[in-house]
Short mmCIF file of N, CA and C in Angstrom, two decimals:
data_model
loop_
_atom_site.label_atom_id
_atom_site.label_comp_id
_atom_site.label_asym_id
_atom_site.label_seq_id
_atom_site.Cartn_x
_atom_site.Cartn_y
_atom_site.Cartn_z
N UNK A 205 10.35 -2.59 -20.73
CA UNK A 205 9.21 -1.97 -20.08
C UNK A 205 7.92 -2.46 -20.72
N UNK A 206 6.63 -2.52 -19.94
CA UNK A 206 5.62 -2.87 -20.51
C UNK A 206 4.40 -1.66 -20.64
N UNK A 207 3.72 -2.05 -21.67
CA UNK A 207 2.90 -0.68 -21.88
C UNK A 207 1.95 -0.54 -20.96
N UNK A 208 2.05 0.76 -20.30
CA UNK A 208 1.16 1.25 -19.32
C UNK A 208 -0.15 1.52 -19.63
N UNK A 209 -0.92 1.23 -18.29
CA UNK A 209 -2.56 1.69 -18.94
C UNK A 209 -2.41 3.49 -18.51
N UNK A 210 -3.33 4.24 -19.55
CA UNK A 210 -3.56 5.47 -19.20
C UNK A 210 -3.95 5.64 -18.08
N UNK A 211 -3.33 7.21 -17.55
CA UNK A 211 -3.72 7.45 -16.43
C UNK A 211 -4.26 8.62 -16.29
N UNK A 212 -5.75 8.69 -15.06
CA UNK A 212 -5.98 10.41 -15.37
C UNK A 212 -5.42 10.89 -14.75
N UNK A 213 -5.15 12.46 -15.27
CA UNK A 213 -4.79 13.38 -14.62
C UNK A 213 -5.74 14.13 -12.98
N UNK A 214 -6.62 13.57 -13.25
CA UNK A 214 -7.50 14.25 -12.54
C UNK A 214 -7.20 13.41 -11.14
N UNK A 215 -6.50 12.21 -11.13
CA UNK A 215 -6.42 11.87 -9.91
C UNK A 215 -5.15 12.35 -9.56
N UNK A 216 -4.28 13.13 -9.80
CA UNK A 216 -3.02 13.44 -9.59
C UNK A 216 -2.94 14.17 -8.71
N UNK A 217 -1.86 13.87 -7.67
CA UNK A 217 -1.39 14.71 -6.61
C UNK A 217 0.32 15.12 -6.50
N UNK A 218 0.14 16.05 -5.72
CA UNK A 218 1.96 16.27 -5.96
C UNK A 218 1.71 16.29 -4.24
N UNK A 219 3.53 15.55 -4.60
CA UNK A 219 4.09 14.80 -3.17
C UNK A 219 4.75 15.92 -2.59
N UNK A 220 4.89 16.22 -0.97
CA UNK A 220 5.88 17.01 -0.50
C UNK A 220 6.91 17.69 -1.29
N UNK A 221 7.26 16.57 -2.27
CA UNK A 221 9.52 16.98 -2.80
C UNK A 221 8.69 17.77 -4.09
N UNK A 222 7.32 17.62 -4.66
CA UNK A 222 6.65 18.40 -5.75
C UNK A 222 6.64 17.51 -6.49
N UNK A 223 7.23 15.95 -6.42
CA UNK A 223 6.70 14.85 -7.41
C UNK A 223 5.45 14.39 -7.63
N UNK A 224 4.97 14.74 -9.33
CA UNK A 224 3.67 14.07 -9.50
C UNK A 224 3.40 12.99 -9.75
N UNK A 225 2.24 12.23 -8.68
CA UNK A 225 2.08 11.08 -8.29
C UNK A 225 0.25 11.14 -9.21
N UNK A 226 0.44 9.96 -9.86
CA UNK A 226 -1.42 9.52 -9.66
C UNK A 226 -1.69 8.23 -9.59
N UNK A 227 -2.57 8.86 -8.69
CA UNK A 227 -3.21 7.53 -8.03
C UNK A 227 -4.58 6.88 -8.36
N UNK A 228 -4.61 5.80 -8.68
CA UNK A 228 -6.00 5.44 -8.83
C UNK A 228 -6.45 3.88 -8.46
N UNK A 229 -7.64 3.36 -8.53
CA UNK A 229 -7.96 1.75 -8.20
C UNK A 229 -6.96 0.88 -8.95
N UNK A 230 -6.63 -0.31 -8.67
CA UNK A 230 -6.12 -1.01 -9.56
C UNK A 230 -6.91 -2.18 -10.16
N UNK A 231 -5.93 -2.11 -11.27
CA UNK A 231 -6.72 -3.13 -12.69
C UNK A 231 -6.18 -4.52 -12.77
N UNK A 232 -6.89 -5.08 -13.34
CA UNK A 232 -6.50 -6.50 -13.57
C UNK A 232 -4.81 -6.65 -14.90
N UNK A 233 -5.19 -5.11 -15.51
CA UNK A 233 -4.33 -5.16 -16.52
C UNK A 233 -2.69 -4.47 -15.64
N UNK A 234 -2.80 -4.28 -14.79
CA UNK A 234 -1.35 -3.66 -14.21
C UNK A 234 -0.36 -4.69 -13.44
N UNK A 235 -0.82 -5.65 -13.69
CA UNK A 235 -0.03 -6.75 -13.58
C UNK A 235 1.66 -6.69 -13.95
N UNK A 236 1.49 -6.02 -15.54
CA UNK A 236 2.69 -5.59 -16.20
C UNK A 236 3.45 -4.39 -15.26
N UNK A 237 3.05 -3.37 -14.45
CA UNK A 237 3.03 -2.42 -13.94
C UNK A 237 3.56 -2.78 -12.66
N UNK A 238 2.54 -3.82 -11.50
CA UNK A 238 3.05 -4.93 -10.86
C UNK A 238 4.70 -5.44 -10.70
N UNK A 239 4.63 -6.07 -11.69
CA UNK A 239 5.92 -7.14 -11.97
C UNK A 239 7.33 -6.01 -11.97
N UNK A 240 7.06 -4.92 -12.99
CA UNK A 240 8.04 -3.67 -13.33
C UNK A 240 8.71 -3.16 -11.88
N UNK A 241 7.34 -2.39 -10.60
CA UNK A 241 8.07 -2.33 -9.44
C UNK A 241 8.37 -3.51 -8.85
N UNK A 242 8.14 -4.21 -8.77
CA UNK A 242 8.91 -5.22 -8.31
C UNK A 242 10.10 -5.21 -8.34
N UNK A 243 10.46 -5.52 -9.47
CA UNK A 243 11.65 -5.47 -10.01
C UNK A 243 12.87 -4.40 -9.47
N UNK A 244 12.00 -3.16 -9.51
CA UNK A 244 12.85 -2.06 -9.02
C UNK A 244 12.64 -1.92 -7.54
N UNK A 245 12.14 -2.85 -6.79
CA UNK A 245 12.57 -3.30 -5.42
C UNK A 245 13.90 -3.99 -4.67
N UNK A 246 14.58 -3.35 -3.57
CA UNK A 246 15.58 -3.98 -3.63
C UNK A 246 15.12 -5.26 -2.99
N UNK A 247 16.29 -6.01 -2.41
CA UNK A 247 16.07 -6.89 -1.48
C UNK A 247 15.64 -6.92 -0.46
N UNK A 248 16.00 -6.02 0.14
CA UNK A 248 15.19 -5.77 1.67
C UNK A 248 14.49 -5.59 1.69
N UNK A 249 13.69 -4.01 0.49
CA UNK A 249 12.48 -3.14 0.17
C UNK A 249 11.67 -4.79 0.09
N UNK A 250 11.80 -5.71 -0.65
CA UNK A 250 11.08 -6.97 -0.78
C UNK A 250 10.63 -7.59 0.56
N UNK A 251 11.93 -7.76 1.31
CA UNK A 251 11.67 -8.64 2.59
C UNK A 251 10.48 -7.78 3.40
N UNK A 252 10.59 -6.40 3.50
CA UNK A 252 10.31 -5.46 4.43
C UNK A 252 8.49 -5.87 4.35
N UNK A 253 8.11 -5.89 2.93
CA UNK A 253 6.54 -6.15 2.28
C UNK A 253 6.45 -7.47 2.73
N UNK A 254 7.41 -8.29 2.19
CA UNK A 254 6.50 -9.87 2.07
C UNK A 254 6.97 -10.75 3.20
N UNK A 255 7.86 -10.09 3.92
CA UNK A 255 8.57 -11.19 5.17
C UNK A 255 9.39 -12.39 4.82
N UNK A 256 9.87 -12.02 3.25
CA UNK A 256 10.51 -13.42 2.90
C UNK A 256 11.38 -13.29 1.87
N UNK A 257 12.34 -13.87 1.50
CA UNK A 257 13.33 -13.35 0.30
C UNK A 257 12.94 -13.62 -0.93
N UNK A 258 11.66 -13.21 -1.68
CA UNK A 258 10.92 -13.29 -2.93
C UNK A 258 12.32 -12.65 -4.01
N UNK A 259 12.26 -13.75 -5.12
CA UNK A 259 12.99 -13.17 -6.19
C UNK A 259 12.14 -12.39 -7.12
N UNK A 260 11.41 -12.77 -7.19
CA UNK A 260 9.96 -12.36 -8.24
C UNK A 260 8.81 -13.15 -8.16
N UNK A 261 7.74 -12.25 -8.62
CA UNK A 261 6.36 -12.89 -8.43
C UNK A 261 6.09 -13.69 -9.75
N UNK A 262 5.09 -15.04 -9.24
CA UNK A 262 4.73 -15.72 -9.72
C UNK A 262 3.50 -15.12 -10.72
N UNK A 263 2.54 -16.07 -11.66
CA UNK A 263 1.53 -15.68 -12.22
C UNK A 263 0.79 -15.18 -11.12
N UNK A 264 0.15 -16.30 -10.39
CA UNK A 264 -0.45 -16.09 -9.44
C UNK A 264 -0.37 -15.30 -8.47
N UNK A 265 0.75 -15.12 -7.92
CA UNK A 265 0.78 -13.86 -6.96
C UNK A 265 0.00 -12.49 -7.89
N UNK A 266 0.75 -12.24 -9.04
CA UNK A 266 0.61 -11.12 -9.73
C UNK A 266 -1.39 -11.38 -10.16
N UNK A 267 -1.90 -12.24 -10.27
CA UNK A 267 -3.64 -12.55 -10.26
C UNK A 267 -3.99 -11.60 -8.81
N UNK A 268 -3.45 -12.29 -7.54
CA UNK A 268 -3.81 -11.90 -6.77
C UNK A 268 -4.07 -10.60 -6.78
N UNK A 269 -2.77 -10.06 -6.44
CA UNK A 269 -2.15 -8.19 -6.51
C UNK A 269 -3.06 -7.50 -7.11
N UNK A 270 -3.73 -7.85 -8.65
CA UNK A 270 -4.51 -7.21 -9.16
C UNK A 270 -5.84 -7.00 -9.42
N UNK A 271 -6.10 -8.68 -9.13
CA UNK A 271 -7.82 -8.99 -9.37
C UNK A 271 -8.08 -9.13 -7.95
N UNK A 272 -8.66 -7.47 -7.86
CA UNK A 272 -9.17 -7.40 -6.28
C UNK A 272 -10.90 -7.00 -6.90
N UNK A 273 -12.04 -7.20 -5.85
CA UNK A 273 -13.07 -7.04 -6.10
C UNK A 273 -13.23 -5.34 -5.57
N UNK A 274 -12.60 -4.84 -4.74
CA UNK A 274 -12.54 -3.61 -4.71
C UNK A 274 -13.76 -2.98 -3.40
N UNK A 275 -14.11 -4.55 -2.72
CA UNK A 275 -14.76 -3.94 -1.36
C UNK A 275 -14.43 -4.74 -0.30
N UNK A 276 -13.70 -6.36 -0.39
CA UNK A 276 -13.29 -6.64 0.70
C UNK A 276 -11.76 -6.62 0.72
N UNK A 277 -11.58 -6.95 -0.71
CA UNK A 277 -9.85 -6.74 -1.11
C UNK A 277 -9.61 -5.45 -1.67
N UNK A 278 -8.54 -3.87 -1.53
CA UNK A 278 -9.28 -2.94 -2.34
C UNK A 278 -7.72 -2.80 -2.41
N UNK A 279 -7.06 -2.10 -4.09
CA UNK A 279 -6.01 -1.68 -3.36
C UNK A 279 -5.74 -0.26 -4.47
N UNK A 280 -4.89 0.42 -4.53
CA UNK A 280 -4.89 1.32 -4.95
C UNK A 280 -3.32 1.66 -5.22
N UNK A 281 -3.04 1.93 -6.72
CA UNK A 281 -1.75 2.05 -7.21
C UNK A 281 -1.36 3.70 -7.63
N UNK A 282 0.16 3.56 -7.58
CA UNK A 282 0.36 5.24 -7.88
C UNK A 282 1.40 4.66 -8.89
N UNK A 283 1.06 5.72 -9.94
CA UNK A 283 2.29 6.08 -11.15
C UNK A 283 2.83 7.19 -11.12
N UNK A 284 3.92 7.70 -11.22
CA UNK A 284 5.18 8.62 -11.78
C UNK A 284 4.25 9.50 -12.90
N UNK A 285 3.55 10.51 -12.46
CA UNK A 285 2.74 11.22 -13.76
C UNK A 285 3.54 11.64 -14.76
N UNK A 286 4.60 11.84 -14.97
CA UNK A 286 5.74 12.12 -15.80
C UNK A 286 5.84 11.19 -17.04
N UNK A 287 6.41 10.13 -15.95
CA UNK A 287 7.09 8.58 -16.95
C UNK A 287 6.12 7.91 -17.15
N UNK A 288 4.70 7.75 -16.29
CA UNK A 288 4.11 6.45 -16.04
C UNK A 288 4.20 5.28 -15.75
N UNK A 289 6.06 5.40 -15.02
CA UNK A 289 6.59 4.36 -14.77
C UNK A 289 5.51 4.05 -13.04
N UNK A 290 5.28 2.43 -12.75
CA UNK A 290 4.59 2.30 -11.08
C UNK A 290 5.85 2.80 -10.06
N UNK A 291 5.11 2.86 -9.05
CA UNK A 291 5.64 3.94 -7.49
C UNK A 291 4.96 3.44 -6.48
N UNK A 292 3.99 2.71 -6.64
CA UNK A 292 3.90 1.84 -4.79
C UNK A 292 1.99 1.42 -5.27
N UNK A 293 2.30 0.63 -4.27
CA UNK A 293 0.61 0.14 -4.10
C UNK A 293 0.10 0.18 -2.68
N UNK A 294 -0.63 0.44 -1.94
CA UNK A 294 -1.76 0.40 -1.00
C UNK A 294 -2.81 -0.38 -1.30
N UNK A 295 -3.09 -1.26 0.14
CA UNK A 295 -4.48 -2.52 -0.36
C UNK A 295 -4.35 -2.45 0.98
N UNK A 296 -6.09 -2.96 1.10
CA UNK A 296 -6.24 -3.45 2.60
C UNK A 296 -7.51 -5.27 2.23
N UNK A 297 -7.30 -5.85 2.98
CA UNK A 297 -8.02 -6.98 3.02
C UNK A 297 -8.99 -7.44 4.17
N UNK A 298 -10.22 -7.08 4.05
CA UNK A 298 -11.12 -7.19 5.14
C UNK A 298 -10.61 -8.55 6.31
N UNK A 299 -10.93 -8.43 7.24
CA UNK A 299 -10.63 -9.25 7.90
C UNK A 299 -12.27 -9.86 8.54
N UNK A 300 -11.93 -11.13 9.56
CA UNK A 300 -13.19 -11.16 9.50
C UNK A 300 -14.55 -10.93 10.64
N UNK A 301 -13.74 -9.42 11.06
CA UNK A 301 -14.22 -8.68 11.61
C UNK A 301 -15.27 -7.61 10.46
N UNK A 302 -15.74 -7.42 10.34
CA UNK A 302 -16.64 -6.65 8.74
C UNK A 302 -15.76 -4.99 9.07
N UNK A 303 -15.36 -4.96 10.00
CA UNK A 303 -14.82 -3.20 10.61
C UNK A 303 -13.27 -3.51 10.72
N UNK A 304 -12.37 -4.48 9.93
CA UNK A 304 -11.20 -3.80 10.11
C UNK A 304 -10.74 -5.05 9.01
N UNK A 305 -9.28 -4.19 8.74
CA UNK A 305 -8.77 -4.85 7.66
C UNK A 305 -7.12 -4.92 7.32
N UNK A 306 -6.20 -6.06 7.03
CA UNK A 306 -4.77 -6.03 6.97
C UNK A 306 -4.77 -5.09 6.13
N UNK A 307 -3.79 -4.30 6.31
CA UNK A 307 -3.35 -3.38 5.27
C UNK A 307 -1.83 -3.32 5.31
N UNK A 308 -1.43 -2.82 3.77
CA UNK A 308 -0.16 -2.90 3.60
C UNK A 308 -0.03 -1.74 2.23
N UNK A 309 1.52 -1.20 2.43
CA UNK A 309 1.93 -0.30 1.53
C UNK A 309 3.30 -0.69 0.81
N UNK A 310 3.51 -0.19 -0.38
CA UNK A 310 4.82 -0.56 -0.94
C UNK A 310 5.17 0.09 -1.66
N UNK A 311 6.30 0.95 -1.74
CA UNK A 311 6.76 1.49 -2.13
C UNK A 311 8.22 1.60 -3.01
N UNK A 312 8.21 1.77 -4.48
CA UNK A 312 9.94 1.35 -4.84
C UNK A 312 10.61 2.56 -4.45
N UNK A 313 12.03 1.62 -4.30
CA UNK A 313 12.62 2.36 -3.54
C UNK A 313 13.45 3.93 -4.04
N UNK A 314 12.93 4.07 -5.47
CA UNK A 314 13.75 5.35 -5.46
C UNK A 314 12.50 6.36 -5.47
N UNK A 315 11.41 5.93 -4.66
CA UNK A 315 10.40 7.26 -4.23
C UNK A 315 9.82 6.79 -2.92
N UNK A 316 11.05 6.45 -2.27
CA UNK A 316 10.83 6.44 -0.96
C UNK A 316 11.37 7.47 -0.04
N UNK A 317 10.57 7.56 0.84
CA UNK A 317 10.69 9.31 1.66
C UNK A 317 10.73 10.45 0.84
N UNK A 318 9.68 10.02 -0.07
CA UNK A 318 8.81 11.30 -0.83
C UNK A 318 7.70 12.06 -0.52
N UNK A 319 6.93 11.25 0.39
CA UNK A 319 5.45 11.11 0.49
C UNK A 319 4.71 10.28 -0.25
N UNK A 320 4.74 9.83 -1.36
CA UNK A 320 4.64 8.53 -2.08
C UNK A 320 3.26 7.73 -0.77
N UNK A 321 4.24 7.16 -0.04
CA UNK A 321 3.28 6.02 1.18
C UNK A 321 2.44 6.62 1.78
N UNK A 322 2.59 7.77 2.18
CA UNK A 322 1.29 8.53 2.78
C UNK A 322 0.21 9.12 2.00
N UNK A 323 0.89 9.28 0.72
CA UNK A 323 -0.73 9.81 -0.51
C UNK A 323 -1.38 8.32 -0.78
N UNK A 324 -0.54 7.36 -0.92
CA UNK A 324 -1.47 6.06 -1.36
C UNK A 324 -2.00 5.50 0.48
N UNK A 325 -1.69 5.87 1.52
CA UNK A 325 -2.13 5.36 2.40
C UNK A 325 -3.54 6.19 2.78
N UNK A 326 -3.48 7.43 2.19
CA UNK A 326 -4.50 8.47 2.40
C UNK A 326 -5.72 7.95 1.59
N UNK A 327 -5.29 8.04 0.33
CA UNK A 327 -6.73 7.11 -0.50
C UNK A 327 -7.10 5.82 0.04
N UNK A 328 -6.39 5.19 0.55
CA UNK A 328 -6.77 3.91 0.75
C UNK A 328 -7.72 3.82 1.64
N UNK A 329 -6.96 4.91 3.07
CA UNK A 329 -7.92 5.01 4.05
C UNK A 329 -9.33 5.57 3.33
N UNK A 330 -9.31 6.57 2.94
CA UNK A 330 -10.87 6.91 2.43
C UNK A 330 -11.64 5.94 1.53
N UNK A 331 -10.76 4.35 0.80
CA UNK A 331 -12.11 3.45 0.27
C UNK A 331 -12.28 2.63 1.38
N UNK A 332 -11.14 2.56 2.85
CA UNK A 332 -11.86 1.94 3.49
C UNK A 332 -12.69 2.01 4.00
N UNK A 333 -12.75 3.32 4.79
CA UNK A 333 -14.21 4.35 5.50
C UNK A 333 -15.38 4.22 4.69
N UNK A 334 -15.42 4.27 3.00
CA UNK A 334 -16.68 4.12 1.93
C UNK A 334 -17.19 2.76 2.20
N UNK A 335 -16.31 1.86 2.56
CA UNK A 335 -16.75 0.23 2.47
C UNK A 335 -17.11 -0.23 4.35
N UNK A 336 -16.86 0.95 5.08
CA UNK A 336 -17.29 0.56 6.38
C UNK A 336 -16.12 0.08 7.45
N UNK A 337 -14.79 0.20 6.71
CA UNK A 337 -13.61 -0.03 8.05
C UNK A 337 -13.27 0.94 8.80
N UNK A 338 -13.27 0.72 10.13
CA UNK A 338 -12.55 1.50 10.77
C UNK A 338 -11.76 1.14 11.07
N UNK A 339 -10.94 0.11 11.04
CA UNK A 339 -9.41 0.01 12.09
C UNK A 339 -8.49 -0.95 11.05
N UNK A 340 -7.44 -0.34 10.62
CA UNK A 340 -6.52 -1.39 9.88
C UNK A 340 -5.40 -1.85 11.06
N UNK A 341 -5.34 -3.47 10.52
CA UNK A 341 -3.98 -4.16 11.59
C UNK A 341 -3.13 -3.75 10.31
N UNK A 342 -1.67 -3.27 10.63
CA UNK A 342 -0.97 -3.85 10.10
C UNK A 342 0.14 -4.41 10.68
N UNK A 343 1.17 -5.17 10.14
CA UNK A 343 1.74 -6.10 10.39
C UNK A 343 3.29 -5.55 9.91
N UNK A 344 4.54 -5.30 11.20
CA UNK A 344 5.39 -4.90 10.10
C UNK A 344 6.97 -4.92 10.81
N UNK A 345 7.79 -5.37 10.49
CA UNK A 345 8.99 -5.95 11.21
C UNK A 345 9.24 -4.81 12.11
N UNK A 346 10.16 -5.07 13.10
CA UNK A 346 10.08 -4.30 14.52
C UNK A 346 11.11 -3.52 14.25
N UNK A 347 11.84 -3.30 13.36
CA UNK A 347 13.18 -2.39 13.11
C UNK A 347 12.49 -1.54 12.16
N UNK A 348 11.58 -1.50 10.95
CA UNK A 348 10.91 -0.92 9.86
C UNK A 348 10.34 0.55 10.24
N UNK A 349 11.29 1.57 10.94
CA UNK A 349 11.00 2.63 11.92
C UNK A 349 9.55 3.45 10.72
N UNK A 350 10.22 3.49 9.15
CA UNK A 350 9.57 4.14 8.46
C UNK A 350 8.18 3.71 8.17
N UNK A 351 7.67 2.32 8.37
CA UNK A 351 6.49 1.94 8.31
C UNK A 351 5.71 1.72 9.51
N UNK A 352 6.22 1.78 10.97
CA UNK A 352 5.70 2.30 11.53
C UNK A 352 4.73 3.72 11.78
N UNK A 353 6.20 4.58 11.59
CA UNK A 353 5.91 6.18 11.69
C UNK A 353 4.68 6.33 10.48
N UNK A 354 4.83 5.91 9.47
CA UNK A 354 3.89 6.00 8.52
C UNK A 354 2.17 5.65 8.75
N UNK A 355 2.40 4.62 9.89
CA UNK A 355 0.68 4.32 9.87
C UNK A 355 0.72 4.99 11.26
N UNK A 356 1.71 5.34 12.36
CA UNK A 356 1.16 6.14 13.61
C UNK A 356 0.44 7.77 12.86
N UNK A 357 1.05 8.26 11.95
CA UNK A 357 0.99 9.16 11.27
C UNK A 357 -1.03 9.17 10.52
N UNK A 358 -1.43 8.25 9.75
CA UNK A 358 -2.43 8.44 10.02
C UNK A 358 -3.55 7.80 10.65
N UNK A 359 -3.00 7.58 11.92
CA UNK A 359 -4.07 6.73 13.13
C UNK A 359 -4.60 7.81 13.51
N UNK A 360 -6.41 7.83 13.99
CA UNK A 360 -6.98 8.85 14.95
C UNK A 360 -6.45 9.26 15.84
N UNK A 361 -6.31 8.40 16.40
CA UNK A 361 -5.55 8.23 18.13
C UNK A 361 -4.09 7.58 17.67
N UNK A 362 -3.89 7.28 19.18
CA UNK A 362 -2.73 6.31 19.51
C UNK A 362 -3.28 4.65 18.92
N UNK A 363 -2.03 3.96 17.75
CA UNK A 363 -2.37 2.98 17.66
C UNK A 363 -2.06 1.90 18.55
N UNK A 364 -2.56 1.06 18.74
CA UNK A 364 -2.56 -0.13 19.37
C UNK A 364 -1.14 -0.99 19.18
N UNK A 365 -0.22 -1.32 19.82
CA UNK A 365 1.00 -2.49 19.50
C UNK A 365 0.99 -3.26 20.11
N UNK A 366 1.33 -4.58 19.70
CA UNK A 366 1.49 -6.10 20.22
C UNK A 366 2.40 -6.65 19.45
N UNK A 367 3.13 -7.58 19.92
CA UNK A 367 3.81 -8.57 19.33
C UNK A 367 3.02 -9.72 18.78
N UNK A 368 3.31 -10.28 17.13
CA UNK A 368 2.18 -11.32 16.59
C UNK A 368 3.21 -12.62 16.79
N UNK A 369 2.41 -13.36 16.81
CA UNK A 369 3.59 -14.93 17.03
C UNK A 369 4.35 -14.72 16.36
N UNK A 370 4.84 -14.64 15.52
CA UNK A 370 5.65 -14.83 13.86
C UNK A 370 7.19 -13.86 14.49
N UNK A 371 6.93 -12.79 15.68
CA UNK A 371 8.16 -11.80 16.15
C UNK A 371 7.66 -10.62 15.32
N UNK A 372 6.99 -10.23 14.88
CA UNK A 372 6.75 -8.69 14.03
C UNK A 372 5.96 -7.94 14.90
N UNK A 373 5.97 -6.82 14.70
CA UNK A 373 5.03 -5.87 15.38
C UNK A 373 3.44 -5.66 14.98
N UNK A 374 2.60 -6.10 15.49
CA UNK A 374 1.27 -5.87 14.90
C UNK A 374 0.84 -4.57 15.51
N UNK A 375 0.20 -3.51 14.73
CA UNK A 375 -0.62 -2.39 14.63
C UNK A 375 -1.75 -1.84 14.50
N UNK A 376 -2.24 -2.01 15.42
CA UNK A 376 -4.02 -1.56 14.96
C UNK A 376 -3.91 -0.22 15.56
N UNK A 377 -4.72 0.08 14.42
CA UNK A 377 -4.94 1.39 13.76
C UNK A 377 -5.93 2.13 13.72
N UNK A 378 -6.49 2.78 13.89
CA UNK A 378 -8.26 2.93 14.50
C UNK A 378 -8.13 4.52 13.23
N UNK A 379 -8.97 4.39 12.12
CA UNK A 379 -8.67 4.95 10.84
C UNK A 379 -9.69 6.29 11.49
N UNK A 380 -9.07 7.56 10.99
CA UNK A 380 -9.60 8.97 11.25
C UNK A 380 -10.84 8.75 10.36
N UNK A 381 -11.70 10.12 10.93
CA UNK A 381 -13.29 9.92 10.10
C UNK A 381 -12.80 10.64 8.94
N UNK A 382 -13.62 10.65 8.05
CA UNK A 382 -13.94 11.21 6.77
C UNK A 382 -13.56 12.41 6.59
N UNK A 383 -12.72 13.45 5.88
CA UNK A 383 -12.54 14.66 5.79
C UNK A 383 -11.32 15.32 7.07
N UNK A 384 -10.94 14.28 7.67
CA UNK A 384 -10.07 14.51 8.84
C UNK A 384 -8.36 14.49 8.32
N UNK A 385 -7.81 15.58 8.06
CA UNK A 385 -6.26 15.38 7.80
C UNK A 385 -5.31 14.45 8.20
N UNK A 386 -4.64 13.32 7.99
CA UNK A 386 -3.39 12.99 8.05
C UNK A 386 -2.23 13.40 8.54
N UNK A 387 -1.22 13.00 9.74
CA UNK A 387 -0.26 14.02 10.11
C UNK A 387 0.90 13.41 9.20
N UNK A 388 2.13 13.92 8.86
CA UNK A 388 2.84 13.63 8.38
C UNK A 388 4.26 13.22 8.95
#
């Protein structure tokens, strides 16, 4: 295991099952944190995120993941308030529309169908609204019932579906205003 950066308490939320989750921006230093869920990703949980049979991340991928500037790339990580072991990441990436942005969630798999994806999809949505997005695409294999349901869950409306060349389901998402609940 690698040593975790502190985490506050003050960003902590408890999930549906009563697991405490905290969530906060991510650092350049959680790289270590990064690599760890990974790891505790299965194979599929992998394919499901990256569309491809990744054994593990490179330096560079793991640069990417972490050194976000935090207004066109933003992403936001949750730890296990307990262990401080990582539990999923949320990021969205402006697109180059200035009002909408890819977004994606990930979650390891033994805090999946916790609520986990919907507390980090909840913050995320609110730095996107601070930075001016309203509508996330996301992008997400056509069998992936749970990552669907997850972003119909917090769309304003009805989201948008299309098929993207590649065979995946693309999702636009038209993000609720400010102070507006999430369905679950």
């Amino acid at each position: 295991m690698t040593d975790r950066p502190p985490v506050a308490q003050d960003d902590a939320v408890t999930l549906r099952d009563g697991s405490p989750l905290v969530i906060r921006p991510i650092r350049p230093d959680d790289k270590g944190a990064i690599a760890d869920g990974f790891e505790r990703m299965s194979p599929e949980s992998r394919y499901r995120r990256f569309f491809a049979p990744l054994q593990r991340l490179t330096a560079r991928d793991l640069a990417y993941l972490t050194e976000v500037d935090h207004r066109d790339h933003e992403a936001v990580i949750g730890f296990d308030a307990t262990t401080g072991e990582p539990v999923g990441v949320a990021r969205f990436i402006r697109s180059d529309q200035p009002s909408e942005a890819e977004v994606a969630v990930t979650v390891v798999d033994d805090w999946q169908g916790r609520g986990a994806a919907t507390a980090l999809l909840e913050r995320l949505v609110a730095r996107a609204r601070d930075e001016g997005i309203t509508h996330f695409l996301a992008l997400v294999l056509t069998e992936n019932r749970e990552a669907i349901e997850l972003f119909d869950n917090v769309a304003s409306g009805d989201s948008a579906r299309r098929s993207s060349a590649s065979g995946h389901l693309e999702l636009v998402i038209e993000l609720p205003e400010p102070g507006t609940p999430t369905g679950e």
